[in-house]
PDB file of C-alpha atoms in Angstrom:
ATOM      1  CA  MET A   1     109.647 225.998  80.106  1.00  0.00           C
ATOM      2  CA  GLN A   2     108.430 225.977  83.841  1.00  0.00           C
ATOM      3  CA  GLN A   3     109.894 222.629  84.290  1.00  0.00           C
ATOM      4  CA  LYS A   4     113.490 223.513  83.263  1.00  0.00           C
ATOM      5  CA  ASN A   5     113.473 226.896  85.366  1.00  0.00           C
ATOM      6  CA  GLU A   6     112.577 224.767  88.486  1.00  0.00           C
ATOM      7  CA  ASN A   7     115.367 222.008  87.610  1.00  0.00           C
ATOM      8  CA  GLU A   8     117.913 225.121  87.062  1.00  0.00           C
ATOM      9  CA  ASN A   9     116.810 226.423  90.473  1.00  0.00           C
ATOM     10  CA  GLU A  10     117.661 222.962  92.141  1.00  0.00           C
ATOM     11  CA  ASN A  11     121.051 223.211  90.354  1.00  0.00           C
ATOM     12  CA  GLU A  12     121.821 226.404  91.482  1.00  0.00           C
ATOM     13  CA  ASN A  13     121.116 225.661  95.065  1.00  0.00           C
ATOM     14  CA  GLU A  14     122.951 221.945  95.205  1.00  0.00           C
ATOM     15  CA  ASN A  15     125.595 223.189  97.133  1.00  0.00           C
ATOM     16  CA  ASP A  16     123.753 224.845  99.969  1.00  0.00           C
ATOM     17  CA  LEU A  17     123.662 223.032 103.294  1.00  0.00           C
ATOM     18  CA  LEU A  18     120.576 221.117 103.779  1.00  0.00           C
ATOM     19  CA  ILE A  19     118.265 221.924 106.670  1.00  0.00           C
ATOM     20  CA  VAL A  20     119.632 218.750 108.389  1.00  0.00           C
ATOM     21  CA  GLU A  21     123.164 219.918 108.186  1.00  0.00           C
ATOM     22  CA  ASP A  22     122.247 223.433 109.497  1.00  0.00           C
ATOM     23  CA  LEU A  23     120.205 221.740 112.463  1.00  0.00           C
ATOM     24  CA  THR A  24     123.213 219.411 113.374  1.00  0.00           C
ATOM     25  CA  LEU A  25     125.528 222.469 113.557  1.00  0.00           C
ATOM     26  CA  LEU A  26     123.205 224.445 115.984  1.00  0.00           C
ATOM     27  CA  MET A  27     122.857 221.134 118.195  1.00  0.00           C
ATOM     28  CA  MET A  28     126.407 220.608 118.208  1.00  0.00           C
ATOM     29  CA  ASP A  29     129.105 222.006 120.704  1.00  0.00           C
ATOM     30  CA  ASP A  30     131.550 223.948 119.188  1.00  0.00           C
ATOM     31  CA  LYS A  31     134.581 222.753 121.292  1.00  0.00           C
ATOM     32  CA  SER A  32     133.673 219.321 122.356  1.00  0.00           C
ATOM     33  CA  GLY A  33     131.403 218.104 119.400  1.00  0.00           C
ATOM     34  CA  ALA A  34     128.884 216.703 121.327  1.00  0.00           C
ATOM     35  CA  ILE A  35     125.638 216.786 119.992  1.00  0.00           C
ATOM     36  CA  ALA A  36     122.528 217.606 122.045  1.00  0.00           C
ATOM     37  CA  GLY A  37     119.570 215.010 122.088  1.00  0.00           C
ATOM     38  CA  GLU A  38     121.987 212.203 121.376  1.00  0.00           C
ATOM     39  CA  GLY A  39     119.511 209.397 122.471  1.00  0.00           C
ATOM     40  CA  THR A  40     116.609 210.530 119.911  1.00  0.00           C
ATOM     41  CA  LEU A  41     118.909 212.247 117.162  1.00  0.00           C
ATOM     42  CA  TYR A  42     117.540 209.899 114.534  1.00  0.00           C
ATOM     43  CA  TYR A  43     114.025 211.206 114.873  1.00  0.00           C
ATOM     44  CA  THR A  44     115.581 214.707 114.692  1.00  0.00           C
ATOM     45  CA  LEU A  45     117.500 214.008 111.420  1.00  0.00           C
ATOM     46  CA  GLY A  46     114.665 212.039 109.758  1.00  0.00           C
ATOM     47  CA  GLY A  47     112.196 214.773 110.578  1.00  0.00           C
ATOM     48  CA  ALA A  48     114.527 217.191 108.791  1.00  0.00           C
ATOM     49  CA  VAL A  49     114.874 215.836 105.994  1.00  0.00           C
ATOM     50  CA  LEU A  50     111.405 215.191 105.753  1.00  0.00           C
ATOM     51  CA  VAL A  51     110.593 218.743 106.349  1.00  0.00           C
ATOM     52  CA  GLU A  52     112.938 219.824 103.565  1.00  0.00           C
ATOM     53  CA  LEU A  53     111.280 217.421 101.232  1.00  0.00           C
ATOM     54  CA  GLY A  54     107.952 218.988 102.068  1.00  0.00           C
ATOM     55  CA  LEU A  55     109.047 222.435 101.532  1.00  0.00           C
ATOM     56  CA  GLY A  56     110.534 221.402  97.982  1.00  0.00           C
ATOM     57  CA  GLY A  57     106.993 220.129  97.274  1.00  0.00           C
ATOM     58  CA  HIS A  58     108.850 216.567  96.960  1.00  0.00           C
ATOM     59  CA  ILE A  59     106.410 214.983  99.612  1.00  0.00           C
ATOM     60  CA  ALA A  60     102.940 215.969 101.072  1.00  0.00           C
ATOM     61  CA  ALA A  61     101.184 214.630 104.465  1.00  0.00           C
ATOM     62  CA  ASP A  62      97.317 214.084 104.287  1.00  0.00           C
ATOM     63  CA  GLU A  63      96.179 215.884 107.742  1.00  0.00           C
ATOM     64  CA  ASN A  64      93.154 214.382 107.302  1.00  0.00           C
ATOM     65  CA  ASP A  65      94.525 210.912 107.442  1.00  0.00           C
ATOM     66  CA  GLN A  66      95.798 209.937 110.562  1.00  0.00           C
ATOM     67  CA  GLY A  67      96.767 206.577 112.069  1.00  0.00           C
ATOM     68  CA  LEU A  68      98.612 204.938 115.022  1.00  0.00           C
ATOM     69  CA  ASN A  69     101.912 206.176 113.436  1.00  0.00           C
ATOM     70  CA  GLY A  70     100.629 209.882 112.729  1.00  0.00           C
ATOM     71  CA  VAL A  71      99.757 211.655 109.653  1.00  0.00           C
ATOM     72  CA  LYS A  72      99.947 209.795 106.233  1.00  0.00           C
ATOM     73  CA  VAL A  73     103.184 210.772 104.028  1.00  0.00           C
ATOM     74  CA  HIS A  74     103.397 210.183 100.289  1.00  0.00           C
ATOM     75  CA  ALA A  75     105.505 211.429  97.375  1.00  0.00           C
ATOM     76  CA  VAL A  76     104.134 214.072  94.810  1.00  0.00           C
ATOM     77  CA  GLY A  77     105.494 215.521  91.683  1.00  0.00           C
ATOM     78  CA  SER A  78     107.821 214.222  88.943  1.00  0.00           C
ATOM     79  CA  ARG A  79     110.849 215.956  90.061  1.00  0.00           C
ATOM     80  CA  THR A  80     113.431 214.507  92.007  1.00  0.00           C
ATOM     81  CA  PRO A  81     116.057 216.601  94.583  1.00  0.00           C
ATOM     82  CA  SER A  82     119.378 217.589  93.038  1.00  0.00           C
ATOM     83  CA  ASP A  83     120.973 216.314  96.363  1.00  0.00           C
ATOM     84  CA  PRO A  84     121.512 212.627  96.723  1.00  0.00           C
ATOM     85  CA  LEU A  85     120.556 212.224 100.414  1.00  0.00           C
ATOM     86  CA  LEU A  86     117.161 213.892  99.487  1.00  0.00           C
ATOM     87  CA  ARG A  87     116.811 211.635  96.666  1.00  0.00           C
ATOM     88  CA  ALA A  88     117.297 208.724  98.744  1.00  0.00           C
ATOM     89  CA  ALA A  89     114.852 209.948 101.194  1.00  0.00           C
ATOM     90  CA  GLN A  90     112.032 210.818  98.531  1.00  0.00           C
ATOM     91  CA  ALA A  91     112.474 207.622  97.094  1.00  0.00           C
ATOM     92  CA  LYS A  92     112.069 205.860 100.406  1.00  0.00           C
ATOM     93  CA  VAL A  93     108.851 207.945 100.924  1.00  0.00           C
ATOM     94  CA  GLY A  94     107.702 207.014  97.228  1.00  0.00           C
ATOM     95  CA  GLU A  95     107.738 203.346  98.142  1.00  0.00           C
ATOM     96  CA  ARG A  96     104.561 203.232  99.688  1.00  0.00           C
ATOM     97  CA  VAL A  97     102.304 205.664 101.942  1.00  0.00           C
ATOM     98  CA  ARG A  98     103.129 205.040 105.317  1.00  0.00           C
ATOM     99  CA  GLY A  99     102.563 207.329 108.878  1.00  0.00           C
ATOM    100  CA  VAL A 100     105.083 209.704 109.366  1.00  0.00           C
ATOM    101  CA  GLN A 101     106.516 208.289 112.724  1.00  0.00           C
ATOM    102  CA  THR A 102     107.605 204.901 110.739  1.00  0.00           C
ATOM    103  CA  LEU A 103     109.249 207.201 107.989  1.00  0.00           C
ATOM    104  CA  LEU A 104     111.216 209.182 110.688  1.00  0.00           C
ATOM    105  CA  ILE A 105     112.836 205.912 111.992  1.00  0.00           C
ATOM    106  CA  GLU A 106     113.255 204.691 108.623  1.00  0.00           C
ATOM    107  CA  ILE A 107     115.208 207.582 107.317  1.00  0.00           C
ATOM    108  CA  GLY A 108     116.633 208.835 110.537  1.00  0.00           C
ATOM    109  CA  THR A 109     118.197 205.155 110.946  1.00  0.00           C
ATOM    110  CA  GLY A 110     118.847 203.975 107.340  1.00  0.00           C
ATOM    111  CA  VAL A 111     119.126 207.262 104.797  1.00  0.00           C
ATOM    112  CA  VAL A 112     120.461 210.146 107.136  1.00  0.00           C
ATOM    113  CA  LYS A 113     122.492 208.172 109.999  1.00  0.00           C
ATOM    114  CA  ARG A 114     124.460 210.694 112.202  1.00  0.00           C
ATOM    115  CA  GLU A 115     127.492 210.045 110.417  1.00  0.00           C
ATOM    116  CA  THR A 116     126.324 210.417 106.996  1.00  0.00           C
ATOM    117  CA  VAL A 117     125.716 214.160 108.242  1.00  0.00           C
ATOM    118  CA  LEU A 118     129.044 214.656 109.931  1.00  0.00           C
ATOM    119  CA  ASP A 119     130.729 213.341 107.077  1.00  0.00           C
ATOM    120  CA  ARG A 120     128.891 216.057 104.807  1.00  0.00           C
ATOM    121  CA  LEU A 121     129.705 218.969 107.035  1.00  0.00           C
ATOM    122  CA  VAL A 122     133.397 217.915 107.245  1.00  0.00           C
ATOM    123  CA  GLU A 123     133.765 217.494 103.528  1.00  0.00           C
ATOM    124  CA  ARG A 124     132.273 221.247 103.181  1.00  0.00           C
ATOM    125  CA  GLY A 125     134.513 222.434 105.636  1.00  0.00           C
ATOM    126  CA  MET A 126     131.694 223.293 108.324  1.00  0.00           C
ATOM    127  CA  LEU A 127     133.727 220.792 110.748  1.00  0.00           C
ATOM    128  CA  ARG A 128     137.184 219.675 111.803  1.00  0.00           C
ATOM    129  CA  GLN A 129     137.849 216.154 112.529  1.00  0.00           C
ATOM    130  CA  GLU A 130     141.039 215.150 114.225  1.00  0.00           C
ATOM    131  CA  THR A 131     142.152 211.427 114.991  1.00  0.00           C
ATOM    132  CA  LYS A 132     144.964 210.830 117.574  1.00  0.00           C
ATOM    133  CA  LYS A 133     146.314 207.801 119.509  1.00  0.00           C
ATOM    134  CA  THR A 134     146.106 207.405 122.805  1.00  0.00           C
ATOM    135  CA  LEU A 135     148.939 205.382 124.672  1.00  0.00           C
ATOM    136  CA  GLY A 136     150.185 204.408 121.363  1.00  0.00           C
ATOM    137  CA  LEU A 137     147.570 201.845 120.932  1.00  0.00           C
ATOM    138  CA  PHE A 138     143.672 203.345 120.845  1.00  0.00           C
ATOM    139  CA  ARG A 139     142.660 205.830 118.128  1.00  0.00           C
ATOM    140  CA  THR A 140     140.159 208.605 118.742  1.00  0.00           C
ATOM    141  CA  THR A 141     138.483 210.976 116.478  1.00  0.00           C
ATOM    142  CA  SER A 142     137.424 214.623 117.923  1.00  0.00           C
ATOM    143  CA  THR A 143     134.890 216.493 115.954  1.00  0.00           C
ATOM    144  CA  THR A 144     134.804 220.348 116.613  1.00  0.00           C
ATOM    145  CA  VAL A 145     133.202 223.231 114.486  1.00  0.00           C
ATOM    146  CA  ALA A 146     135.735 224.852 111.711  1.00  0.00           C
ATOM    147  CA  ASP A 147     133.189 227.680 110.592  1.00  0.00           C
ATOM    148  CA  THR A 148     131.977 229.382 113.583  1.00  0.00           C
ATOM    149  CA  GLY A 149     131.140 232.324 111.557  1.00  0.00           C
ATOM    150  CA  TYR A 150     128.495 230.438 109.391  1.00  0.00           C
ATOM    151  CA  LYS A 151     127.298 228.694 112.896  1.00  0.00           C
ATOM    152  CA  LYS A 152     127.046 232.288 114.492  1.00  0.00           C
ATOM    153  CA  ALA A 153     125.109 233.406 111.439  1.00  0.00           C
ATOM    154  CA  LEU A 154     122.568 230.676 111.820  1.00  0.00           C
ATOM    155  CA  VAL A 155     122.048 231.303 115.510  1.00  0.00           C
ATOM    156  CA  GLU A 156     121.392 234.881 114.800  1.00  0.00           C
ATOM    157  CA  LYS A 157     118.833 234.085 112.489  1.00  0.00           C
ATOM    158  CA  VAL A 158     116.943 231.994 114.820  1.00  0.00           C
ATOM    159  CA  ARG A 159     117.345 234.480 117.749  1.00  0.00           C
ATOM    160  CA  ALA A 160     115.887 237.374 115.554  1.00  0.00           C
ATOM    161  CA  VAL A 161     112.749 235.371 115.235  1.00  0.00           C
ATOM    162  CA  LEU A 162     112.293 234.354 118.954  1.00  0.00           C
ATOM    163  CA  ILE A 163     113.822 237.439 120.712  1.00  0.00           C
ATOM    164  CA  ASP A 164     113.305 240.411 118.299  1.00  0.00           C
ATOM    165  CA  GLY A 165     110.212 239.223 116.385  1.00  0.00           C
ATOM    166  CA  ALA A 166     111.384 238.901 113.432  1.00  0.00           C
ATOM    167  CA  GLU A 167     109.245 237.209 110.680  1.00  0.00           C
ATOM    168  CA  PRO A 168     111.271 233.919 109.520  1.00  0.00           C
ATOM    169  CA  ASP A 169     111.651 232.894 106.312  1.00  0.00           C
ATOM    170  CA  ASP A 170     110.711 229.174 105.711  1.00  0.00           C
ATOM    171  CA  ARG A 171     113.775 227.773 106.266  1.00  0.00           C
ATOM    172  CA  THR A 172     114.473 229.488 109.432  1.00  0.00           C
ATOM    173  CA  ALA A 173     110.751 228.398 110.643  1.00  0.00           C
ATOM    174  CA  ALA A 174     111.658 224.930 110.132  1.00  0.00           C
ATOM    175  CA  LEU A 175     114.844 225.082 111.872  1.00  0.00           C
ATOM    176  CA  THR A 176     113.401 226.837 114.717  1.00  0.00           C
ATOM    177  CA  GLY A 177     110.305 224.519 114.900  1.00  0.00           C
ATOM    178  CA  LEU A 178     112.890 221.501 114.734  1.00  0.00           C
ATOM    179  CA  LEU A 179     114.974 222.796 117.542  1.00  0.00           C
ATOM    180  CA  SER A 180     111.964 222.902 119.706  1.00  0.00           C
ATOM    181  CA  ALA A 181     110.402 219.574 118.673  1.00  0.00           C
ATOM    182  CA  SER A 182     113.963 217.874 119.671  1.00  0.00           C
ATOM    183  CA  GLY A 183     114.201 219.659 122.900  1.00  0.00           C
ATOM    184  CA  THR A 184     117.373 221.137 122.270  1.00  0.00           C
ATOM    185  CA  LEU A 185     116.641 224.636 122.243  1.00  0.00           C
ATOM    186  CA  PRO A 186     117.666 225.508 125.630  1.00  0.00           C
ATOM    187  CA  THR A 187     120.842 224.632 124.948  1.00  0.00           C
ATOM    188  CA  LEU A 188     121.542 227.716 123.027  1.00  0.00           C
ATOM    189  CA  HIS A 189     120.501 229.832 126.146  1.00  0.00           C
ATOM    190  CA  ARG A 190     124.101 231.731 125.938  1.00  0.00           C
ATOM    191  CA  SER A 191     122.877 232.976 122.478  1.00  0.00           C
ATOM    192  CA  ILE A 192     119.265 233.261 122.936  1.00  0.00           C
ATOM    193  CA  PRO A 193     118.087 233.536 126.510  1.00  0.00           C
ATOM    194  CA  TRP A 194     115.511 230.829 127.536  1.00  0.00           C
ATOM    195  CA  SER A 195     112.210 232.284 128.313  1.00  0.00           C
ATOM    196  CA  GLY A 196     108.474 231.624 128.189  1.00  0.00           C
ATOM    197  CA  LYS A 197     108.322 233.864 125.624  1.00  0.00           C
ATOM    198  CA  VAL A 198     110.946 232.320 123.323  1.00  0.00           C
ATOM    199  CA  TYR A 199     109.391 228.589 124.318  1.00  0.00           C
ATOM    200  CA  LYS A 200     105.779 230.167 123.282  1.00  0.00           C
ATOM    201  CA  ARG A 201     107.141 231.252 119.928  1.00  0.00           C
ATOM    202  CA  ALA A 202     109.374 228.432 119.106  1.00  0.00           C
ATOM    203  CA  LYS A 203     106.354 225.914 120.071  1.00  0.00           C
ATOM    204  CA  GLU A 204     104.118 228.138 117.602  1.00  0.00           C
ATOM    205  CA  LEU A 205     106.613 227.383 114.701  1.00  0.00           C
ATOM    206  CA  GLU A 206     106.989 223.766 115.539  1.00  0.00           C
ATOM    207  CA  GLN A 207     103.241 223.240 115.708  1.00  0.00           C
ATOM    208  CA  SER A 208     102.794 224.804 112.001  1.00  0.00           C
ATOM    209  CA  SER A 209     104.979 222.152 110.815  1.00  0.00           C
ATOM    210  CA  TRP A 210     103.858 218.359 110.495  1.00  0.00           C
ATOM    211  CA  GLY A 211     107.400 217.220 110.371  1.00  0.00           C
ATOM    212  CA  ALA A 212     108.051 219.176 113.647  1.00  0.00           C
ATOM    213  CA  GLU A 213     105.056 218.066 115.275  1.00  0.00           C
ATOM    214  CA  ALA A 214     106.120 214.280 114.405  1.00  0.00           C
ATOM    215  CA  VAL A 215     109.701 214.772 115.857  1.00  0.00           C
ATOM    216  CA  ASN A 216     108.352 215.909 119.158  1.00  0.00           C
ATOM    217  CA  ALA A 217     106.058 213.508 119.731  1.00  0.00           C
ATOM    218  CA  ALA A 218     108.669 210.969 119.080  1.00  0.00           C
ATOM    219  CA  VAL A 219     111.069 212.511 121.266  1.00  0.00           C
ATOM    220  CA  MET A 220     108.612 212.922 123.970  1.00  0.00           C
ATOM    221  CA  ARG A 221     107.300 208.977 123.489  1.00  0.00           C
ATOM    222  CA  THR A 222     110.861 208.269 124.127  1.00  0.00           C
ATOM    223  CA  VAL A 223     111.780 210.276 127.092  1.00  0.00           C
ATOM    224  CA  ALA A 224     108.297 208.900 128.493  1.00  0.00           C
ATOM    225  CA  ALA A 225     109.683 205.290 127.913  1.00  0.00           C
ATOM    226  CA  ILE A 226     113.012 206.022 129.469  1.00  0.00           C
ATOM    227  CA  SER A 227     111.057 207.675 132.543  1.00  0.00           C
ATOM    228  CA  ALA A 228     108.880 204.861 133.144  1.00  0.00           C
ATOM    229  CA  GLY A 229     111.791 202.557 132.863  1.00  0.00           C
ATOM    230  CA  THR A 230     113.761 204.378 135.299  1.00  0.00           C
ATOM    231  CA  VAL A 231     110.687 204.628 137.518  1.00  0.00           C
ATOM    232  CA  VAL A 232     110.347 200.671 137.806  1.00  0.00           C
ATOM    233  CA  ALA A 233     114.104 200.310 138.110  1.00  0.00           C
ATOM    234  CA  ALA A 234     114.085 202.467 140.917  1.00  0.00           C
ATOM    235  CA  THR A 235     111.389 200.952 142.794  1.00  0.00           C
ATOM    236  CA  SER A 236     112.020 197.188 142.339  1.00  0.00           C
TER     237      SER A 236
END
C-alpha cells in the first residue's frame, strides 16, 4: 500500500516544474533571455538534477567516501521518477558508483543540456521563443520569459528566506543553495539586495546540500583555471 501511495504522489506532481527548470528561470534575464553563469551552466544544471533526485530519495551520497571527484554517489530504492529527464539521470547514476564531480559533467552535458531545459520551459508556457530573419537570410531565435508572474513568485520565496528570515521548504532551500553555488545570486540584486547577510544565509543553504557544494567547487575550479589562463596570456 505504501508503494502505491508513493507512486500516486509522483503522478500527481508530474506536471510540476523541476528544480532545474525553476533555477533556469531565476538565472534568466526576462527580456534578453541571457542566462547568468553560462560558462559553467552545465555544472549548475547537472547539480540541480542531482539535488532533485536526492530530495526524492532516488540517489544518495556517501559523505564518508570522498575521492578526487568528490563524494561518491549511488542510486537507491526501487522507485523510478515519473519525469523522463529525472529517469534518465537516475539511470546514469545507477550505471556505477562515481564521484559527484564526474556526474555533474556527465549529466550536465548529456542528460540535461541547456536546450533541453529551454524546450521544456517553452512547452510549459514559461518561456517564449521567436524566430526572425535578418537581412532576409539569417534566422535568429530570441528567448524571453513569458510567465513573469510565476518567476516573480519564485523570487519572492527566495527573498523571504534571505531577507525576511523565513524558514525554507526543501525545494526553496535547494534553489537558494544552487543559486549561491553557481555564483549567480547577485544578478537578482534588484529584487534581493546583495549584502553580507544575504551571502552568509545563502552560503549556509549551499553548504547543507552535497549537490550544491559540488556545483560551487566545480564552478570555482573553472573560474580559477580561466583566471590563471588570463594571467599567463597577459604576461607572455
